[in-house]
Structure formats: C-alpha cells, structure tokens
Short mmCIF file of C-alpha atoms and ligand atoms in Angstrom, two decimals:
data_model
loop_
_atom_site.label_atom_id
_atom_site.label_comp_id
_atom_site.label_asym_id
_atom_site.label_seq_id
_atom_site.Cartn_x
_atom_site.Cartn_y
_atom_site.Cartn_z
CA UNK A 20 6.87 7.70 18.05
CA UNK A 21 3.41 7.91 16.53
CA UNK A 22 1.24 10.13 16.72
CA UNK A 23 -2.31 11.79 15.99
CA UNK A 24 -2.70 13.07 12.00
CA UNK A 25 -4.98 13.75 9.50
CA UNK A 26 -5.11 10.66 7.34
CA UNK A 27 -7.70 12.57 4.29
CA UNK A 28 -9.55 14.50 4.05
CA UNK A 29 -12.20 15.15 0.96
CA UNK A 30 -15.61 18.00 1.29
CA UNK A 31 -18.58 18.31 -0.37
CA UNK A 32 -21.02 21.69 -1.44
CA UNK A 33 -24.49 21.05 -2.69
CA UNK A 34 -26.13 23.54 -5.98
CA UNK A 35 -24.96 26.51 -7.72
CA UNK A 36 -23.70 28.89 -5.63
CA UNK A 37 -26.01 32.19 -4.35
CA UNK A 38 -23.85 35.45 -4.68
CA UNK A 39 -24.85 38.37 -3.00
CA UNK A 40 -26.31 40.40 -5.24
CA UNK A 41 -29.17 37.08 -5.52
CA UNK A 42 -29.64 37.78 -1.61
CA UNK A 43 -30.95 42.04 -2.52
CA UNK A 44 -33.29 40.21 -4.22
CA UNK A 45 -35.24 38.55 -1.57
CA UNK A 46 -34.17 41.26 1.67
CA UNK A 47 -32.79 44.74 2.28
CA UNK A 48 -28.91 44.28 1.84
CA UNK A 49 -26.28 44.79 -0.44
CA UNK A 50 -23.98 43.07 -2.37
CA UNK A 51 -20.79 45.84 -1.00
CA UNK A 52 -22.30 45.06 2.34
CA UNK A 53 -22.26 41.06 2.83
CA UNK A 54 -18.64 41.43 2.13
CA UNK A 55 -17.75 44.44 3.47
CA UNK A 56 -18.84 42.71 7.01
CA UNK A 57 -17.65 39.65 6.29
CA UNK A 58 -15.78 38.82 3.24
CA UNK A 59 -18.43 35.57 1.69
CA UNK A 60 -19.20 37.37 -1.97
CA UNK A 61 -21.62 33.22 -1.87
CA UNK A 62 -22.82 30.72 -0.58
CA UNK A 63 -24.25 27.03 -1.26
CA UNK A 64 -28.06 25.68 0.32
CA UNK A 65 -28.79 22.64 0.39
CA UNK A 66 -31.76 21.53 -1.78
CA UNK A 67 -34.89 20.82 0.21
CA UNK A 68 -35.18 16.99 1.50
CA UNK A 69 -31.51 17.04 1.58
CA UNK A 70 -29.47 16.68 4.99
CA UNK A 71 -26.67 16.59 7.32
CA UNK A 72 -26.12 12.87 6.54
CA UNK A 73 -26.41 13.45 2.84
CA UNK A 74 -24.36 16.31 2.27
CA UNK A 75 -21.60 13.74 4.95
CA UNK A 76 -21.81 11.27 2.62
CA UNK A 77 -20.11 12.17 -1.12
CA UNK A 78 -17.34 14.30 1.86
CA UNK A 79 -16.72 11.04 4.09
CA UNK A 80 -16.58 8.75 0.87
CA UNK A 81 -13.86 11.30 -0.33
CA UNK A 82 -11.40 11.56 2.69
CA UNK A 83 -11.54 7.96 3.37
CA UNK A 84 -10.49 7.27 -0.03
CA UNK A 85 -7.63 10.09 0.17
CA UNK A 86 -6.52 8.31 3.74
CA UNK A 87 -6.39 5.24 0.98
CA UNK A 88 -8.89 3.51 3.42
CA UNK A 89 -12.36 1.54 2.99
CA UNK A 90 -15.31 3.25 5.06
CA UNK A 91 -15.26 -0.91 6.65
CA UNK A 92 -11.94 -0.50 8.22
CA UNK A 93 -13.78 3.55 9.91
CA UNK A 94 -14.27 2.41 13.70
CA UNK A 95 -15.97 4.96 14.85
CA UNK A 96 -17.77 8.52 13.87
CA UNK A 97 -17.34 11.59 14.98
CA UNK A 98 -19.89 13.88 13.15
CA UNK A 99 -21.17 17.88 13.84
CA UNK A 100 -23.92 18.96 12.95
CA UNK A 101 -25.88 22.04 14.08
CA UNK A 102 -28.42 21.21 11.93
CA UNK A 103 -29.77 17.86 12.08
CA UNK A 104 -32.16 15.08 9.89
CA UNK A 105 -33.92 14.86 12.53
CA UNK A 106 -33.83 16.07 16.40
CA UNK A 107 -33.46 12.36 17.08
CA UNK A 108 -31.78 9.89 16.23
CA UNK A 109 -28.30 11.60 15.55
CA UNK A 110 -26.99 11.50 11.87
CA UNK A 111 -24.26 9.17 13.09
CA UNK A 112 -26.10 6.32 13.24
CA UNK A 113 -27.48 7.72 9.90
CA UNK A 114 -24.05 7.91 7.73
CA UNK A 115 -22.97 5.01 9.20
CA UNK A 116 -25.49 3.20 7.35
CA UNK A 117 -24.84 4.72 4.96
CA UNK A 118 -21.55 3.88 4.04
CA UNK A 119 -22.25 0.45 4.74
CA UNK A 120 -20.69 0.23 8.14
CA UNK A 121 -23.96 -0.58 10.28
CA UNK A 122 -22.78 -1.39 14.20
CA UNK A 123 -19.96 1.44 14.50
CA UNK A 124 -20.38 3.52 16.80
CA UNK A 125 -20.84 7.19 15.83
CA UNK A 126 -21.39 10.64 18.28
CA UNK A 127 -23.17 13.30 17.55
CA UNK A 128 -22.00 16.89 18.79
CA UNK A 129 -23.54 19.40 19.48
CA UNK A 130 -20.36 22.60 19.60
CA UNK A 131 -21.92 24.29 16.86
CA UNK A 132 -18.93 25.76 14.71
CA UNK A 133 -16.12 25.06 17.95
CA UNK A 134 -16.42 21.07 16.23
CA UNK A 135 -13.22 20.27 15.77
CA UNK A 136 -11.23 21.59 18.94
CA UNK A 137 -13.40 19.56 20.70
CA UNK A 138 -13.88 16.49 17.93
CA UNK A 139 -9.39 16.87 17.90
CA UNK A 140 -9.59 15.78 21.49
CA UNK A 141 -12.43 13.48 21.49
CA UNK A 142 -10.28 11.24 18.47
CA UNK A 143 -7.09 11.63 19.58
CA UNK A 144 -8.09 10.09 23.41
CA UNK A 145 -9.80 7.34 21.37
CA UNK A 146 -6.57 6.23 19.77
CA UNK A 147 -4.48 6.86 22.39
CA UNK A 148 -6.31 4.30 23.78
CA UNK A 149 -6.53 1.74 21.57
CA UNK A 150 -10.48 2.55 22.03
CA UNK A 151 -10.23 3.35 17.34
CA UNK A 152 -7.51 2.88 14.97
CA UNK A 153 -9.95 5.19 11.70
CA UNK A 154 -11.65 7.88 13.12
CA UNK A 155 -14.23 9.46 10.68
CA UNK A 156 -14.57 13.21 11.82
CA UNK A 157 -17.84 15.21 9.70
CA UNK A 158 -18.75 18.55 10.03
CA UNK A 159 -21.58 18.83 8.14
CA UNK A 160 -24.85 21.90 7.87
CA UNK A 161 -27.19 22.48 6.16
CA UNK A 162 -29.00 25.63 7.49
CA UNK A 163 -31.14 26.37 4.75
CA UNK A 164 -33.89 24.36 6.12
CA UNK A 165 -34.12 28.31 9.07
CA UNK A 166 -33.21 29.87 6.34
CA UNK A 167 -35.87 33.25 6.43
CA UNK A 168 -37.35 32.87 3.27
CA UNK A 169 -39.41 30.85 0.72
CA UNK A 170 -38.85 32.32 -2.75
CA UNK A 171 -35.85 30.40 -2.93
CA UNK A 172 -36.33 29.96 -6.72
CA UNK A 173 -34.84 34.15 -6.47
CA UNK A 174 -31.61 33.05 -5.77
CA UNK A 175 -31.11 31.26 -8.90
CA UNK A 176 -28.77 32.33 -11.44
CA UNK A 177 -30.61 34.86 -13.47
CA UNK A 178 -33.52 34.96 -11.74
CA UNK A 179 -35.85 38.44 -11.99
CA UNK A 180 -37.62 40.22 -9.33
CA UNK A 181 -38.22 40.48 -6.45
CA UNK A 182 -39.89 39.00 -3.27
CA UNK A 183 -43.25 40.65 -2.25
CA UNK A 184 -42.96 43.40 0.39
CA UNK A 185 -44.46 41.18 4.00
CA UNK A 186 -42.01 38.72 2.83
CA UNK A 187 -38.96 41.02 1.81
CA UNK A 188 -39.46 42.35 5.81
CA UNK A 189 -39.52 39.74 6.74
CA UNK A 190 -36.00 38.31 5.22
CA UNK A 191 -34.48 41.45 6.20
CA UNK A 192 -35.41 41.60 9.70
CA UNK A 193 -33.18 38.25 10.48
CA UNK A 194 -30.69 39.52 7.39
CA UNK A 195 -27.35 39.95 10.19
CA UNK A 196 -28.21 35.75 9.98
CA UNK A 197 -28.96 34.83 7.30
CA UNK A 198 -26.18 36.00 5.21
CA UNK A 199 -23.37 34.76 7.03
CA UNK A 200 -24.41 31.07 6.49
CA UNK A 201 -24.27 28.37 4.04
CA UNK A 202 -24.11 24.55 3.63
CA UNK A 203 -21.74 21.89 2.75
CA UNK A 204 -19.74 19.49 4.62
CA UNK A 205 -16.09 18.67 5.14
CA UNK A 206 -15.04 14.86 5.96
CA UNK A 207 -11.70 14.86 8.09
CA UNK A 208 -9.85 10.80 9.32
CA UNK A 209 -8.32 10.55 11.67
CA UNK A 210 -5.22 7.40 12.83
CA UNK A 211 -2.50 7.51 13.72
CA UNK A 212 1.32 8.12 12.45
CA UNK A 213 4.88 8.00 12.30
CA UNK A 214 6.28 11.27 13.39
CA UNK A 215 2.94 12.80 13.92
CA UNK A 216 0.90 14.19 17.06
CA UNK A 217 -1.74 16.06 18.63
CA UNK A 218 0.66 18.19 20.74
CA UNK A 219 -2.12 19.24 23.11
CA UNK A 220 -5.71 20.42 23.02
CA UNK A 221 -7.75 23.25 25.52
CA UNK A 222 -11.96 23.32 25.09
CA UNK A 223 -14.37 25.05 27.08
CA UNK A 224 -17.73 25.78 27.03
CA UNK A 225 -19.77 28.53 29.16
CA UNK A 226 -23.76 28.84 28.88
CA UNK A 227 -24.14 31.35 29.74
CA UNK A 228 -23.57 32.74 26.12
CA UNK A 229 -25.97 30.38 25.32
CA UNK A 230 -28.09 32.86 24.28
CA UNK A 231 -26.09 34.87 21.84
CA UNK A 232 -27.20 32.42 19.16
CA UNK A 233 -29.95 30.14 19.78
CA UNK A 234 -32.63 28.67 18.06
CA UNK A 235 -35.55 28.95 20.10
CA UNK A 236 -38.51 26.58 19.20
CA UNK A 237 -37.96 22.07 18.72
CA UNK A 238 -36.96 22.46 22.62
CA UNK A 239 -38.08 20.22 24.55
CA UNK A 240 -38.98 22.78 27.69
CA UNK A 241 -42.30 23.28 25.01
CA UNK A 242 -45.39 21.20 25.23
CA UNK A 243 -45.82 20.50 22.50
CA UNK A 244 -41.88 21.26 21.31
CA UNK A 245 -43.15 22.66 18.29
CA UNK A 246 -46.30 23.93 17.21
CA UNK A 247 -47.13 26.44 15.01
CA UNK A 248 -47.34 29.01 16.68
CA UNK A 249 -43.95 29.73 17.48
CA UNK A 250 -43.56 28.71 13.17
CA UNK A 251 -46.16 31.92 13.01
CA UNK A 252 -44.02 33.95 15.60
CA UNK A 253 -39.69 32.92 13.28
CA UNK A 254 -38.79 31.22 16.69
CA UNK A 255 -38.08 27.85 14.13
CA UNK A 256 -35.47 30.91 12.76
CA UNK A 257 -32.06 31.09 14.71
CA UNK A 258 -31.34 34.06 17.34
CA UNK A 259 -28.19 35.97 16.61
CA UNK A 260 -26.52 39.06 19.02
CA UNK A 261 -23.38 39.40 16.53
CA UNK A 262 -21.93 42.06 17.84
CA UNK A 263 -21.67 40.00 21.54
CA UNK A 264 -20.83 36.47 19.29
CA UNK A 265 -17.84 39.16 17.38
CA UNK A 266 -16.39 40.34 20.94
CA UNK A 267 -15.93 36.70 22.21
CA UNK A 268 -14.00 35.74 18.58
CA UNK A 269 -11.36 38.24 19.29
CA UNK A 270 -11.27 37.64 22.33
CA UNK A 271 -11.32 34.61 23.23
CA UNK A 272 -10.05 32.74 20.63
CA UNK A 273 -6.10 34.90 21.00
CA UNK A 274 -6.11 33.81 24.59
CA UNK A 275 -7.08 29.70 24.59
CA UNK A 276 -4.03 29.75 21.33
CA UNK A 277 -2.45 31.52 23.59
CA UNK A 278 -2.48 29.33 26.35
CA UNK A 279 -2.34 26.27 24.47
CA UNK A 280 1.40 26.99 22.59
CA UNK A 281 2.69 27.67 26.34
CA UNK A 282 1.33 24.86 27.67
CA UNK A 283 2.62 22.55 24.72
CA UNK A 284 5.90 25.31 25.05
CA UNK A 285 5.07 25.52 21.41
CA UNK A 286 6.00 29.27 20.00
CA UNK A 287 4.14 30.33 18.23
CA UNK A 288 5.86 31.91 15.50
CA UNK A 289 6.73 27.83 14.95
CA UNK A 290 3.07 27.46 13.64
CA UNK A 291 3.37 26.62 9.94
CA UNK A 292 -0.83 26.93 8.95
CA UNK A 293 -3.58 28.85 12.14
CA UNK A 294 -6.89 26.88 10.64
CA UNK A 295 -9.53 28.95 12.66
CA UNK A 296 -13.25 28.86 11.89
CA UNK A 297 -15.02 30.50 9.35
CA UNK A 298 -17.37 33.35 10.51
CA UNK A 299 -16.52 36.28 9.77
CA UNK A 300 -12.48 37.60 8.26
CA UNK A 301 -12.76 40.34 10.13
CA UNK A 302 -12.96 37.42 12.87
CA UNK A 303 -9.80 36.29 11.87
CA UNK A 304 -8.24 39.83 10.93
CA UNK A 305 -8.48 41.22 14.48
CA UNK A 306 -7.39 37.46 15.35
CA UNK A 307 -4.42 37.92 13.80
CA UNK A 308 -3.83 41.46 14.95
CA UNK A 309 -4.16 40.01 18.32
CA UNK A 310 -1.64 37.03 18.56
CA UNK A 311 1.20 39.42 15.71
CA UNK A 312 1.41 36.17 13.02
CA UNK A 313 1.35 36.60 10.00
CA UNK A 314 -1.90 36.95 7.97
CA UNK A 315 -1.16 34.71 5.02
CA UNK A 316 -0.33 32.15 7.81
CA UNK A 317 -4.42 32.71 8.59
CA UNK A 318 -6.10 30.97 5.04
CA UNK A 319 -9.27 31.82 4.09
CA UNK A 320 -12.74 30.38 2.25
CA UNK A 321 -15.27 32.25 3.27
CA UNK A 322 -15.27 33.99 0.50
CA UNK A 323 -16.68 30.99 -1.57
CA UNK A 324 -18.66 28.89 1.28
CA UNK A 325 -20.14 31.67 3.72
CA UNK A 326 -20.14 30.07 7.36
CA UNK A 327 -20.79 26.79 7.64
CA UNK A 328 -20.46 25.73 11.50
CA UNK A 329 -18.85 22.66 11.44
CA UNK A 330 -18.23 21.93 7.85
CA UNK A 331 -15.64 25.34 7.68
CA UNK A 332 -12.07 23.53 9.49
CA UNK A 333 -12.63 20.07 7.12
CA UNK A 334 -13.74 21.89 3.74
CA UNK A 335 -10.67 24.28 3.77
CA UNK A 336 -8.35 21.52 5.13
CA UNK A 337 -9.30 19.63 2.26
CA UNK A 338 -8.67 22.67 -0.06
CA UNK A 339 -5.12 23.21 1.10
CA UNK A 340 -4.54 19.34 1.42
CA UNK A 341 -5.57 18.55 -2.15
CA UNK A 342 -3.98 22.07 -3.52
CA UNK A 343 -1.01 20.98 -1.98
CA UNK A 344 -0.41 23.62 0.49
CA UNK A 345 0.04 20.94 3.42
CA UNK A 346 2.38 18.98 4.07
CA UNK A 347 3.29 16.55 6.20
CA UNK A 348 5.25 17.75 9.05
CA UNK A 349 3.21 20.70 9.30
CA UNK A 350 2.46 22.51 12.69
CA UNK A 351 -1.71 23.37 12.79
CA UNK A 352 -3.02 24.90 15.03
CA UNK A 353 -6.74 25.28 14.93
CA UNK A 354 -9.06 27.15 16.50
CA UNK A 355 -12.46 27.84 16.61
CA UNK A 356 -15.62 29.24 18.62
CA UNK A 357 -19.17 28.78 18.65
CA UNK A 358 -22.82 28.49 19.68
CA UNK A 359 -23.24 27.23 23.15
CA UNK A 360 -20.70 29.54 24.18
CA UNK A 361 -17.38 26.51 23.14
CA UNK A 362 -14.68 27.44 21.57
CA UNK A 363 -11.06 26.06 21.69
CA UNK A 364 -8.09 25.04 20.68
CA UNK A 365 -5.67 22.06 19.41
CA UNK A 366 -1.83 21.33 17.57
CA UNK A 367 -1.46 18.84 15.75
CA UNK A 368 1.96 18.11 13.42
CA UNK A 369 0.81 16.40 10.37
N1 ACO B 6 -27.35 44.36 4.92
C1 ACO B 6 -27.75 45.02 5.36
N2 ACO B 6 -27.16 45.91 6.82
C2 ACO B 6 -27.57 45.17 7.91
C3 ACO B 6 -27.62 43.71 7.37
C4 ACO B 6 -26.76 43.24 6.10
N3 ACO B 6 -27.21 41.45 5.50
N4 ACO B 6 -27.47 43.23 9.20
C5 ACO B 6 -27.46 43.49 9.38
N5 ACO B 6 -27.30 45.29 8.55
C6 ACO B 6 -27.13 46.41 9.28
C7 ACO B 6 -27.85 46.79 10.01
O1 ACO B 6 -28.71 46.59 10.93
C8 ACO B 6 -27.70 47.89 11.38
O2 ACO B 6 -27.49 48.54 11.07
P1 ACO B 6 -27.77 50.22 11.76
O3 ACO B 6 -27.28 50.71 12.23
O4 ACO B 6 -29.37 51.16 10.83
O5 ACO B 6 -29.15 49.99 12.86
C9 ACO B 6 -26.20 47.31 10.74
O6 ACO B 6 -25.78 46.88 9.03
C10 ACO B 6 -24.92 47.33 11.38
O7 ACO B 6 -24.65 46.23 12.61
P2 ACO B 6 -24.12 45.92 12.29
O8 ACO B 6 -24.57 43.70 13.49
O9 ACO B 6 -23.53 46.34 14.16
O10 ACO B 6 -22.49 44.95 12.45
P3 ACO B 6 -21.80 44.36 12.37
O11 ACO B 6 -20.77 44.87 12.03
O12 ACO B 6 -21.35 44.14 13.69
O13 ACO B 6 -21.69 43.23 11.32
C11 ACO B 6 -21.93 40.72 11.50
C12 ACO B 6 -22.67 42.00 11.80
C13 ACO B 6 -21.40 40.33 10.22
C14 ACO B 6 -23.07 40.18 12.04
C15 ACO B 6 -21.41 40.59 13.03
O14 ACO B 6 -20.92 40.78 13.29
C16 ACO B 6 -19.92 38.34 13.05
O15 ACO B 6 -19.92 38.51 12.40
N6 ACO B 6 -20.86 38.67 13.57
C17 ACO B 6 -20.58 37.84 14.49
C18 ACO B 6 -21.32 37.18 14.00
C19 ACO B 6 -20.78 35.03 13.96
O16 ACO B 6 -19.67 34.55 14.28
N7 ACO B 6 -21.35 33.63 13.72
C20 ACO B 6 -21.59 32.60 14.26
C21 ACO B 6 -21.22 31.95 15.36
S1 ACO B 6 -20.37 30.58 15.10
C22 ACO B 6 -21.98 29.83 15.16
O17 ACO B 6 -21.48 28.51 16.29
C23 ACO B 6 -23.03 28.96 14.04
#
C-alpha cells in the first residue's frame, strides 16, 4: 500500500545571523533574557526587496531536487505565509512563475504558525483523490517588514553604538514580539510512496482568540485600507499577547496530540519524533512534560533561527533529513499552534 509522505526537503535562510546582543543595541533587552525566556540566540532577516516567494525559491529547488524530481513534475503548490509579497495576489502563484511552472495551481494558506498540520491534511486529500501527484508545501516568511526599527546597520556583525532615544523607546515597546521572530523558508515535496502513510490529521480554528496576535493595519475594514496615521500609530506592527498564546499552546497542543493518537490507535510511545512548531523552547518543554515523552524525541532548532512562523517545521525537517536523523519507516507526530487561533497535529509514517 502506498501513502502520503515527504519525498524531499529544502531550506533557505537569508543573510548573516543577527545575535541577541545586536538586538540589545536597538532596544532595551539582553541576550540572557531572550535565551532564558525563549531559547533563541540568533535569527536571520530578509533584506529589503526580498519577499516570501524569493526566500521560498531556493528552498523549493532543493526540495524538488532531493525528491529526485524536476519542477515540471510538481502539480500543486501550497504556499504558507503570514508575510506575503503583496496584500494580493498570493505568493504561491509568484513562486510557480519563478520555478518556471506557470499554470500549476497554487493556494496561499493563512494559518500562520499552524501551517503544517493544515497543509498536510490538504495535501493528503489532493494526493489520495488523485488530483495531484506531487504537492510542493512551502513555509516562507519575511517578518523583517514589520520589525519596529529602521537602524538595520546597527544589527550587522561588528556594528557599534545604539539607536537614538526615540527609536530605542519605540522598539522597546514591541520587544516581547520583536525578539522572537526570524525570517527564512522551508520546502517539502509531498507524494505517495510504498509503505508510507498519513495516519491522520486533526486541525482546529477559533477566531475568538484572534486579538492575541494580530496586525491591525492593512485590513479592508478601513477606508483606505492603509494610511499614514496607521503607520504613525505602529498599527502595521503585530500586537501580541505572549502570555495568552503561551497558555493556549501548552494546553491545546498536548490535547490535540493525545486525541489524534487515540483516534489513530497510536500509542505515544511508538512515535519516533514529535516535530513541534518552534515558537519558544519553554512551550515545547511544557508539551514534553504534559505528554510525558522523552525530550530527546522533541528536536529543537529555535536557538539558530527564532520563530520563522510557517517555516519552522519545514526547516527543522530539512535539517533532520540532511543530517540522517529521519529515516524511512519512522513515525512522526507534528504539532503547531498559531495566530487565528489555529492549531492541529498530524501523524505520518515516513
Ligand atoms: N527583553 C527584556 N525584557 C522583556 C522583553 C525583552 N525582549 N520582552 C518582555 N520583557 C519584559 C516584560 O516587559 C516584563 O516586564 P515586567 O515584569 O516589568 O512587566 C517581563 O519581561 C516579563 O514579560 P512576560 O511577557 O511576562 O514574559 P514571558 O515569560 O511571558 O515571556 C514571551 C514572553 C517570550 C513572549 C512568551 O510569553 C512567549 O513566548 N509567548 C508565546 C508567543 C508565541 O508563541 N508567539 C507566536 C505565536 S505563533 C504565530 O502564529 C506567529
């Protein structure tokens, strides 16, 4: 029997890493605070003029090559981003054009950090119905565009000095959110393979939690949808209630994992890897405790990249494939929660 699995992976991180110490030049924070509260030590930022579809392109090429395919063999694109190139159209079609496969259907999904369980459910449906043979799933983010500073040169290695008082105060106001996010892209090619299967997926959305992480400006409730006043009031910068999201994640992620494993008749102990969204090492630590699973089965790379939103799980998978940790036949349990709120889990036999 053949079933849905990951055929190839790729990742791309732009530019040189930016350390926690560098962030302390532009806002009131410290390397110690960031590392202790989140596990993050550095992150990357997309340069000016580089959008999510640009970050996705090299990652997608690597994933297609790793799957032993050519771009023309991709017959569906699922593009996850909360920082698209344009308000519209979506970035998926842009990526298709950049890959040289115009005409291939491309969906943009807006599930933020919960991208992967939703994408896997959709890709599995496309593959099992025969609507597609090879689905390219992308997570790509260019958060740099909403960061609350303009002194990018102060973040470069070897830079000295600090932002002026007004800029420093403004960035500090957003520090709880700003230190967490980083840019990058991960790509997965999903297809069917003998012995593999998507055992199940379970996904949820609850819009009652939408104010916990939201960008106020640039929405079409407003006339015009964007204006200078919104920018002056920093409404283009996400407002995040970190504690509420933290609490939601540590309650909802273990619950959805347990429910999915029960539905699929899979004991937690038989899962080889729990691949969790990388929002905060302390969230994943709490999930480990709650599920009672060995921490070594819950890999982490947040130290190097920060929270790359939809890209965290694809980037982590690419690292694990390329360093030989992931092997055919292993059982993977994915879990993620993001703005919306959206959350879910997926079980896959590689
Ligand atoms: N540097 C220094 N101090 C800071 C910083 C910072 N970067 N940020 C906040 N602080 C201060 C606060 O002002 C506060 O000071 P006070 O006690 O004097 O008021 C103190 O540190 C504690 O702040 P808390 O917000 O309570 O800190 P907490 O331990 O909750 O950690 C954090 C904050 C890291 C944001 C945490 O709540 C978290 O990770 N939440 C989850 C966020 C998340 O997952 N977001 C992504 C969602 S997924 C998506 O869809 C994109």
